Amino acid sequence: MTLEAGSKAQPTIGVFDSGFGGLTVLRALMRRLPRARFAFIGDTARLPYGSKSRRTIARYAAQSAQFLVREQGADYLVIACNTASALALDAIQESVPVPVLGVIEPGASAAHAASTSRDVAVIATDATVQSHAYAAACQAHGLRAIEKACPLLVPLVEEGWTDHEVTAEVIRIYLEELKAEAAAQGLKPDTLVLGCTHYPLLRPLLERAVAADGIRVIDSAESTADAAVRLVNGHGGAVFQASGLTGETKIRCFATDSVEKFERLGSRFLGRPVGKVELIDLGG
Ligand code: DGL
């Protein structure tokens, strides 16, 4: 792990997701670190990661991490993908010589801050749920977690159906099942963790679906961005934050496929135009 990043006035932060859902994390990072340079990859050619094996996810994620560090000079990496964070954080850390931050621990930490019943529900991809990474991270915070795979939600978001009646109905069914499973285990979740970086785009529908139960919805984007600031500060980045540099936040976005779709839908996730997205080939 290099500590040289701390001496740079303007470090580069590499952000990676299997698609463009991770732009919700980039958005939170940009708000806190407006003078940083950002390089973002959406591995759209190989999405979804959520239905793949640990070995494949680790290989794909390491290739993106190496591109961000070797080709884009990233000084820090933020894995803005729950599936890659849950199954491949160690593999990514071993593949690059820079500090790497995932989204699972910040998500569990946010759940800890939000829950009073100490029972939380997590919705995520199949692979994330099967890894039980959230259950373990929540347990470390003294929380009991029930995890529910919602595999239909990522394609609905990728389709842009973020406010569609079909999506609302799919959410209703998943949450009914989740509530029944929680009741069967004697759990009373008061917090719903969005354990997939695509899900913040469904937040209005999800909040509507759980409002009557008084369940609070949280996503890890904000707490991940807070953790990234601490990471940068821990390596001397306080100088960088306090340096008073002027200029626009610089972002370069890369995708492994579907560049036009990324440009069209990405702005919804980022909250501003993503600009020109560059096509890259990370190999097989
Ligand atoms: N963005 C991924 C995550 O946070 C979900 C998409 C996928 O399955 O690749 O888990």
Short mmCIF file of N, CA and C in Angstrom, two decimals, residues 37-166:
data_model
loop_
_atom_site.label_atom_id
_atom_site.label_comp_id
_atom_site.label_asym_id
_atom_site.label_seq_id
_atom_site.Cartn_x
_atom_site.Cartn_y
_atom_site.Cartn_z
N ARG A 37 -9.76 14.45 -8.19
CA ARG A 37 -9.99 13.90 -9.53
C ARG A 37 -10.63 12.54 -9.34
N PHE A 38 -11.59 12.21 -10.19
CA PHE A 38 -12.26 10.91 -10.09
C PHE A 38 -12.18 10.17 -11.42
N ALA A 39 -11.92 8.88 -11.35
CA ALA A 39 -12.02 8.02 -12.53
C ALA A 39 -13.00 6.92 -12.15
N PHE A 40 -14.04 6.77 -12.96
CA PHE A 40 -15.12 5.79 -12.66
C PHE A 40 -15.19 4.76 -13.77
N ILE A 41 -15.27 3.48 -13.38
CA ILE A 41 -15.54 2.42 -14.37
C ILE A 41 -16.86 1.74 -14.06
N GLY A 42 -17.68 1.61 -15.06
CA GLY A 42 -18.84 0.72 -15.01
C GLY A 42 -18.53 -0.47 -15.92
N ASP A 43 -18.41 -1.65 -15.34
CA ASP A 43 -18.06 -2.84 -16.14
C ASP A 43 -19.32 -3.39 -16.79
N THR A 44 -19.93 -2.56 -17.62
CA THR A 44 -21.26 -2.85 -18.17
C THR A 44 -21.29 -4.08 -19.08
N ALA A 45 -20.15 -4.44 -19.66
CA ALA A 45 -20.13 -5.61 -20.55
C ALA A 45 -20.36 -6.89 -19.76
N ARG A 46 -19.97 -6.86 -18.46
CA ARG A 46 -20.00 -8.11 -17.68
C ARG A 46 -21.04 -8.08 -16.56
N LEU A 47 -21.82 -7.00 -16.53
CA LEU A 47 -22.94 -6.91 -15.59
C LEU A 47 -23.98 -7.99 -15.96
N PRO A 48 -24.67 -8.64 -15.04
CA PRO A 48 -24.58 -8.44 -13.60
C PRO A 48 -23.51 -9.28 -12.94
N TYR A 49 -22.88 -8.76 -11.91
CA TYR A 49 -21.97 -9.53 -11.09
C TYR A 49 -22.77 -10.40 -10.10
N GLY A 50 -23.96 -9.92 -9.77
CA GLY A 50 -24.73 -10.50 -8.67
C GLY A 50 -25.15 -11.94 -8.86
N SER A 51 -25.03 -12.47 -10.09
CA SER A 51 -25.41 -13.86 -10.33
C SER A 51 -24.17 -14.71 -10.63
N LYS A 52 -22.97 -14.14 -10.42
CA LYS A 52 -21.74 -14.86 -10.78
C LYS A 52 -21.02 -15.41 -9.54
N SER A 53 -20.00 -16.24 -9.81
CA SER A 53 -19.27 -16.87 -8.70
C SER A 53 -18.23 -15.90 -8.13
N ARG A 54 -17.80 -16.22 -6.90
CA ARG A 54 -16.77 -15.40 -6.23
C ARG A 54 -15.51 -15.26 -7.10
N ARG A 55 -15.11 -16.38 -7.70
CA ARG A 55 -13.87 -16.40 -8.49
C ARG A 55 -13.97 -15.45 -9.70
N THR A 56 -15.11 -15.51 -10.38
CA THR A 56 -15.29 -14.65 -11.56
C THR A 56 -15.38 -13.19 -11.14
N ILE A 57 -16.14 -12.93 -10.09
CA ILE A 57 -16.29 -11.54 -9.62
C ILE A 57 -14.92 -10.98 -9.22
N ALA A 58 -14.12 -11.80 -8.54
CA ALA A 58 -12.79 -11.34 -8.10
C ALA A 58 -11.90 -11.03 -9.30
N ARG A 59 -11.97 -11.86 -10.33
CA ARG A 59 -11.14 -11.63 -11.52
C ARG A 59 -11.55 -10.34 -12.22
N TYR A 60 -12.87 -10.17 -12.43
CA TYR A 60 -13.36 -8.96 -13.08
C TYR A 60 -12.98 -7.71 -12.26
N ALA A 61 -13.22 -7.80 -10.96
CA ALA A 61 -12.99 -6.62 -10.11
C ALA A 61 -11.52 -6.24 -10.07
N ALA A 62 -10.64 -7.25 -10.03
CA ALA A 62 -9.20 -6.97 -10.00
C ALA A 62 -8.77 -6.29 -11.30
N GLN A 63 -9.35 -6.70 -12.42
CA GLN A 63 -8.99 -6.06 -13.70
C GLN A 63 -9.38 -4.58 -13.70
N SER A 64 -10.57 -4.28 -13.17
CA SER A 64 -10.99 -2.87 -13.11
C SER A 64 -10.09 -2.09 -12.17
N ALA A 65 -9.78 -2.70 -11.02
CA ALA A 65 -8.93 -2.02 -10.03
C ALA A 65 -7.56 -1.72 -10.64
N GLN A 66 -7.00 -2.68 -11.37
CA GLN A 66 -5.68 -2.47 -11.97
C GLN A 66 -5.73 -1.40 -13.05
N PHE A 67 -6.80 -1.36 -13.82
CA PHE A 67 -6.94 -0.29 -14.82
C PHE A 67 -6.95 1.08 -14.14
N LEU A 68 -7.72 1.18 -13.06
CA LEU A 68 -7.84 2.48 -12.39
C LEU A 68 -6.50 2.92 -11.80
N VAL A 69 -5.74 1.98 -11.27
CA VAL A 69 -4.47 2.34 -10.63
C VAL A 69 -3.37 2.54 -11.68
N ARG A 70 -3.25 1.56 -12.58
CA ARG A 70 -2.13 1.61 -13.54
C ARG A 70 -2.34 2.63 -14.65
N GLU A 71 -3.56 2.67 -15.19
CA GLU A 71 -3.81 3.54 -16.35
C GLU A 71 -4.30 4.93 -15.95
N GLN A 72 -4.98 5.00 -14.83
CA GLN A 72 -5.56 6.30 -14.44
C GLN A 72 -4.87 6.91 -13.24
N GLY A 73 -3.90 6.23 -12.68
CA GLY A 73 -3.12 6.79 -11.57
C GLY A 73 -3.91 6.96 -10.29
N ALA A 74 -4.91 6.09 -10.07
CA ALA A 74 -5.72 6.23 -8.84
C ALA A 74 -4.84 6.02 -7.60
N ASP A 75 -5.01 6.92 -6.64
CA ASP A 75 -4.28 6.83 -5.36
C ASP A 75 -5.10 6.08 -4.32
N TYR A 76 -6.40 6.03 -4.52
CA TYR A 76 -7.33 5.34 -3.62
C TYR A 76 -8.38 4.68 -4.49
N LEU A 77 -8.93 3.57 -4.01
CA LEU A 77 -10.02 2.94 -4.74
C LEU A 77 -11.25 2.83 -3.84
N VAL A 78 -12.39 3.17 -4.39
CA VAL A 78 -13.65 2.95 -3.70
C VAL A 78 -14.44 1.94 -4.53
N ILE A 79 -14.74 0.78 -3.93
CA ILE A 79 -15.49 -0.25 -4.65
C ILE A 79 -16.97 0.05 -4.45
N ALA A 80 -17.55 0.74 -5.44
CA ALA A 80 -18.93 1.20 -5.32
C ALA A 80 -19.90 0.14 -5.80
N CYS A 81 -19.64 -1.09 -5.40
CA CYS A 81 -20.46 -2.23 -5.81
C CYS A 81 -20.52 -3.16 -4.61
N ASN A 82 -21.71 -3.44 -4.14
CA ASN A 82 -21.84 -4.30 -2.96
C ASN A 82 -21.36 -5.71 -3.26
N THR A 83 -21.67 -6.19 -4.46
CA THR A 83 -21.33 -7.57 -4.79
C THR A 83 -19.81 -7.75 -4.80
N ALA A 84 -19.10 -6.82 -5.46
CA ALA A 84 -17.63 -6.91 -5.48
C ALA A 84 -17.05 -6.68 -4.09
N SER A 85 -17.66 -5.78 -3.31
CA SER A 85 -17.16 -5.55 -1.94
C SER A 85 -17.36 -6.79 -1.08
N ALA A 86 -18.51 -7.46 -1.26
CA ALA A 86 -18.83 -8.62 -0.42
C ALA A 86 -17.97 -9.83 -0.76
N LEU A 87 -17.66 -10.00 -2.05
CA LEU A 87 -17.00 -11.25 -2.46
C LEU A 87 -15.54 -11.08 -2.86
N ALA A 88 -15.09 -9.85 -3.11
CA ALA A 88 -13.76 -9.73 -3.71
C ALA A 88 -12.89 -8.64 -3.09
N LEU A 89 -13.26 -8.13 -1.92
CA LEU A 89 -12.48 -7.03 -1.35
C LEU A 89 -11.01 -7.45 -1.14
N ASP A 90 -10.81 -8.65 -0.58
CA ASP A 90 -9.43 -9.11 -0.33
C ASP A 90 -8.67 -9.25 -1.65
N ALA A 91 -9.33 -9.84 -2.65
CA ALA A 91 -8.66 -10.05 -3.95
C ALA A 91 -8.29 -8.71 -4.58
N ILE A 92 -9.17 -7.72 -4.44
CA ILE A 92 -8.87 -6.40 -5.01
C ILE A 92 -7.70 -5.78 -4.26
N GLN A 93 -7.75 -5.89 -2.93
CA GLN A 93 -6.67 -5.31 -2.12
C GLN A 93 -5.32 -5.91 -2.49
N GLU A 94 -5.33 -7.22 -2.77
CA GLU A 94 -4.07 -7.88 -3.12
C GLU A 94 -3.58 -7.50 -4.52
N SER A 95 -4.50 -7.02 -5.37
CA SER A 95 -4.13 -6.79 -6.77
C SER A 95 -3.58 -5.39 -7.04
N VAL A 96 -3.71 -4.49 -6.08
CA VAL A 96 -3.24 -3.11 -6.30
C VAL A 96 -2.53 -2.57 -5.04
N PRO A 97 -1.56 -1.65 -5.25
CA PRO A 97 -0.78 -1.17 -4.10
C PRO A 97 -1.33 0.13 -3.50
N VAL A 98 -2.66 0.30 -3.52
CA VAL A 98 -3.24 1.53 -2.96
C VAL A 98 -4.35 1.13 -1.97
N PRO A 99 -4.73 2.05 -1.07
CA PRO A 99 -5.82 1.74 -0.14
C PRO A 99 -7.14 1.51 -0.87
N VAL A 100 -7.88 0.49 -0.42
CA VAL A 100 -9.15 0.11 -1.06
C VAL A 100 -10.27 0.16 -0.02
N LEU A 101 -11.37 0.78 -0.40
CA LEU A 101 -12.52 0.89 0.50
C LEU A 101 -13.73 0.25 -0.15
N GLY A 102 -14.43 -0.62 0.57
CA GLY A 102 -15.66 -1.21 0.06
C GLY A 102 -16.88 -0.54 0.68
N VAL A 103 -18.06 -1.01 0.28
CA VAL A 103 -19.29 -0.36 0.77
C VAL A 103 -20.00 -1.13 1.90
N ILE A 104 -19.55 -2.35 2.20
CA ILE A 104 -20.30 -3.16 3.17
C ILE A 104 -20.17 -2.62 4.60
N GLU A 105 -18.93 -2.39 5.02
CA GLU A 105 -18.73 -1.92 6.39
C GLU A 105 -19.39 -0.53 6.60
N PRO A 106 -19.21 0.42 5.68
CA PRO A 106 -19.94 1.69 5.86
C PRO A 106 -21.45 1.50 5.90
N GLY A 107 -21.99 0.54 5.14
CA GLY A 107 -23.43 0.27 5.17
C GLY A 107 -23.87 -0.27 6.52
N ALA A 108 -23.09 -1.20 7.07
CA ALA A 108 -23.42 -1.77 8.38
C ALA A 108 -23.31 -0.70 9.46
N SER A 109 -22.33 0.15 9.31
CA SER A 109 -22.14 1.23 10.28
C SER A 109 -23.32 2.21 10.24
N ALA A 110 -23.81 2.50 9.04
CA ALA A 110 -24.98 3.38 8.91
C ALA A 110 -26.22 2.72 9.51
N ALA A 111 -26.33 1.40 9.33
CA ALA A 111 -27.47 0.66 9.91
C ALA A 111 -27.40 0.73 11.43
N HIS A 112 -26.21 0.60 11.96
CA HIS A 112 -26.01 0.67 13.40
C HIS A 112 -26.47 2.02 13.94
N ALA A 113 -26.13 3.07 13.20
CA ALA A 113 -26.53 4.42 13.64
C ALA A 113 -28.04 4.62 13.55
N ALA A 114 -28.69 3.94 12.60
CA ALA A 114 -30.11 4.20 12.34
C ALA A 114 -31.06 3.33 13.17
N SER A 115 -30.63 2.12 13.52
CA SER A 115 -31.58 1.16 14.11
C SER A 115 -31.70 1.31 15.63
N THR A 116 -32.92 1.26 16.10
CA THR A 116 -33.11 1.21 17.56
C THR A 116 -33.55 -0.19 17.99
N SER A 117 -34.21 -0.94 17.08
CA SER A 117 -34.64 -2.30 17.45
C SER A 117 -33.46 -3.27 17.44
N ARG A 118 -32.35 -2.86 16.81
CA ARG A 118 -31.13 -3.67 16.61
C ARG A 118 -31.35 -4.81 15.61
N ASP A 119 -32.50 -4.80 14.95
CA ASP A 119 -32.76 -5.76 13.87
C ASP A 119 -32.82 -4.97 12.56
N VAL A 120 -32.07 -5.41 11.57
CA VAL A 120 -32.10 -4.71 10.29
C VAL A 120 -32.36 -5.70 9.15
N ALA A 121 -32.94 -5.18 8.08
CA ALA A 121 -33.14 -5.98 6.87
C ALA A 121 -32.22 -5.44 5.79
N VAL A 122 -31.66 -6.36 5.00
CA VAL A 122 -30.75 -5.96 3.92
C VAL A 122 -31.28 -6.55 2.63
N ILE A 123 -31.45 -5.74 1.61
CA ILE A 123 -31.81 -6.28 0.29
C ILE A 123 -30.59 -6.10 -0.62
N ALA A 124 -30.32 -7.12 -1.44
CA ALA A 124 -29.07 -7.12 -2.21
C ALA A 124 -29.18 -8.13 -3.35
N THR A 125 -28.07 -8.28 -4.07
CA THR A 125 -28.04 -9.29 -5.13
C THR A 125 -27.91 -10.69 -4.51
N ASP A 126 -28.12 -11.70 -5.35
CA ASP A 126 -27.98 -13.10 -4.89
C ASP A 126 -26.60 -13.36 -4.31
N ALA A 127 -25.56 -12.92 -5.04
CA ALA A 127 -24.19 -13.22 -4.60
C ALA A 127 -23.89 -12.54 -3.27
N THR A 128 -24.34 -11.29 -3.11
CA THR A 128 -24.09 -10.58 -1.85
C THR A 128 -24.79 -11.29 -0.70
N VAL A 129 -26.04 -11.70 -0.92
CA VAL A 129 -26.80 -12.38 0.14
C VAL A 129 -26.13 -13.70 0.50
N GLN A 130 -25.73 -14.45 -0.54
CA GLN A 130 -25.11 -15.77 -0.26
C GLN A 130 -23.78 -15.64 0.48
N SER A 131 -23.11 -14.52 0.30
CA SER A 131 -21.82 -14.33 1.00
C SER A 131 -22.03 -14.04 2.49
N HIS A 132 -23.21 -13.59 2.85
CA HIS A 132 -23.55 -13.17 4.22
C HIS A 132 -22.58 -12.12 4.76
N ALA A 133 -22.02 -11.33 3.84
CA ALA A 133 -21.08 -10.28 4.27
C ALA A 133 -21.80 -9.24 5.13
N TYR A 134 -23.06 -8.92 4.77
CA TYR A 134 -23.80 -7.93 5.58
C TYR A 134 -24.13 -8.48 6.95
N ALA A 135 -24.56 -9.76 7.00
CA ALA A 135 -24.90 -10.34 8.31
C ALA A 135 -23.69 -10.28 9.23
N ALA A 136 -22.50 -10.61 8.68
CA ALA A 136 -21.28 -10.60 9.49
C ALA A 136 -20.94 -9.18 9.94
N ALA A 137 -21.02 -8.23 8.99
CA ALA A 137 -20.67 -6.83 9.32
C ALA A 137 -21.66 -6.26 10.33
N CYS A 138 -22.94 -6.61 10.19
CA CYS A 138 -23.96 -6.12 11.13
C CYS A 138 -23.75 -6.75 12.50
N GLN A 139 -23.43 -8.03 12.51
CA GLN A 139 -23.20 -8.72 13.78
C GLN A 139 -22.05 -8.07 14.54
N ALA A 140 -21.03 -7.65 13.81
CA ALA A 140 -19.89 -6.98 14.46
C ALA A 140 -20.32 -5.67 15.12
N HIS A 141 -21.45 -5.12 14.66
CA HIS A 141 -21.99 -3.89 15.27
C HIS A 141 -23.10 -4.21 16.28
N GLY A 142 -23.28 -5.49 16.60
CA GLY A 142 -24.31 -5.87 17.57
C GLY A 142 -25.71 -5.87 16.99
N LEU A 143 -25.82 -6.00 15.66
CA LEU A 143 -27.13 -6.01 15.00
C LEU A 143 -27.45 -7.41 14.48
N ARG A 144 -28.74 -7.75 14.47
CA ARG A 144 -29.17 -8.97 13.79
C ARG A 144 -29.68 -8.55 12.41
N ALA A 145 -29.26 -9.28 11.38
CA ALA A 145 -29.66 -8.89 10.02
C ALA A 145 -30.37 -10.03 9.32
N ILE A 146 -31.43 -9.66 8.61
CA ILE A 146 -32.04 -10.62 7.69
C ILE A 146 -31.74 -10.13 6.28
N GLU A 147 -31.23 -11.03 5.44
CA GLU A 147 -30.80 -10.65 4.09
C GLU A 147 -31.75 -11.25 3.05
N LYS A 148 -32.09 -10.45 2.07
CA LYS A 148 -33.05 -10.90 1.05
C LYS A 148 -32.51 -10.57 -0.35
N ALA A 149 -32.38 -11.58 -1.19
CA ALA A 149 -31.95 -11.34 -2.57
C ALA A 149 -33.13 -10.82 -3.40
N CYS A 150 -32.88 -9.79 -4.18
CA CYS A 150 -33.92 -9.19 -5.03
C CYS A 150 -33.38 -9.09 -6.46
N PRO A 151 -33.14 -10.24 -7.12
CA PRO A 151 -32.42 -10.22 -8.40
C PRO A 151 -33.12 -9.48 -9.53
N LEU A 152 -34.41 -9.26 -9.44
CA LEU A 152 -35.09 -8.57 -10.55
C LEU A 152 -34.87 -7.05 -10.53
N LEU A 153 -34.40 -6.53 -9.40
CA LEU A 153 -34.35 -5.06 -9.29
C LEU A 153 -33.24 -4.44 -10.16
N VAL A 154 -32.08 -5.10 -10.27
CA VAL A 154 -31.01 -4.50 -11.07
C VAL A 154 -31.43 -4.33 -12.54
N PRO A 155 -31.97 -5.40 -13.19
CA PRO A 155 -32.39 -5.19 -14.58
C PRO A 155 -33.47 -4.12 -14.73
N LEU A 156 -34.36 -3.99 -13.74
CA LEU A 156 -35.40 -2.96 -13.84
C LEU A 156 -34.77 -1.56 -13.78
N VAL A 157 -33.76 -1.41 -12.93
CA VAL A 157 -33.06 -0.11 -12.85
C VAL A 157 -32.29 0.14 -14.14
N GLU A 158 -31.59 -0.91 -14.61
CA GLU A 158 -30.81 -0.76 -15.85
C GLU A 158 -31.73 -0.39 -17.03
N GLU A 159 -32.98 -0.83 -16.95
CA GLU A 159 -33.95 -0.51 -18.00
C GLU A 159 -34.48 0.92 -17.85
N GLY A 160 -34.16 1.53 -16.72
CA GLY A 160 -34.64 2.89 -16.47
C GLY A 160 -36.04 2.92 -15.87
N TRP A 161 -36.54 1.76 -15.44
CA TRP A 161 -37.90 1.69 -14.89
C TRP A 161 -37.89 1.99 -13.38
N THR A 162 -37.39 3.15 -13.05
CA THR A 162 -37.21 3.46 -11.63
C THR A 162 -38.49 4.00 -10.98
N ASP A 163 -39.48 4.33 -11.80
CA ASP A 163 -40.74 4.81 -11.25
C ASP A 163 -41.89 4.16 -12.00
N HIS A 164 -41.79 2.85 -12.15
CA HIS A 164 -42.72 2.11 -13.00
C HIS A 164 -43.60 1.21 -12.13
N GLU A 165 -44.85 1.03 -12.56
CA GLU A 165 -45.77 0.22 -11.73
C GLU A 165 -45.30 -1.23 -11.60
N VAL A 166 -44.64 -1.74 -12.64
CA VAL A 166 -44.12 -3.11 -12.57
C VAL A 166 -43.06 -3.20 -11.47
#
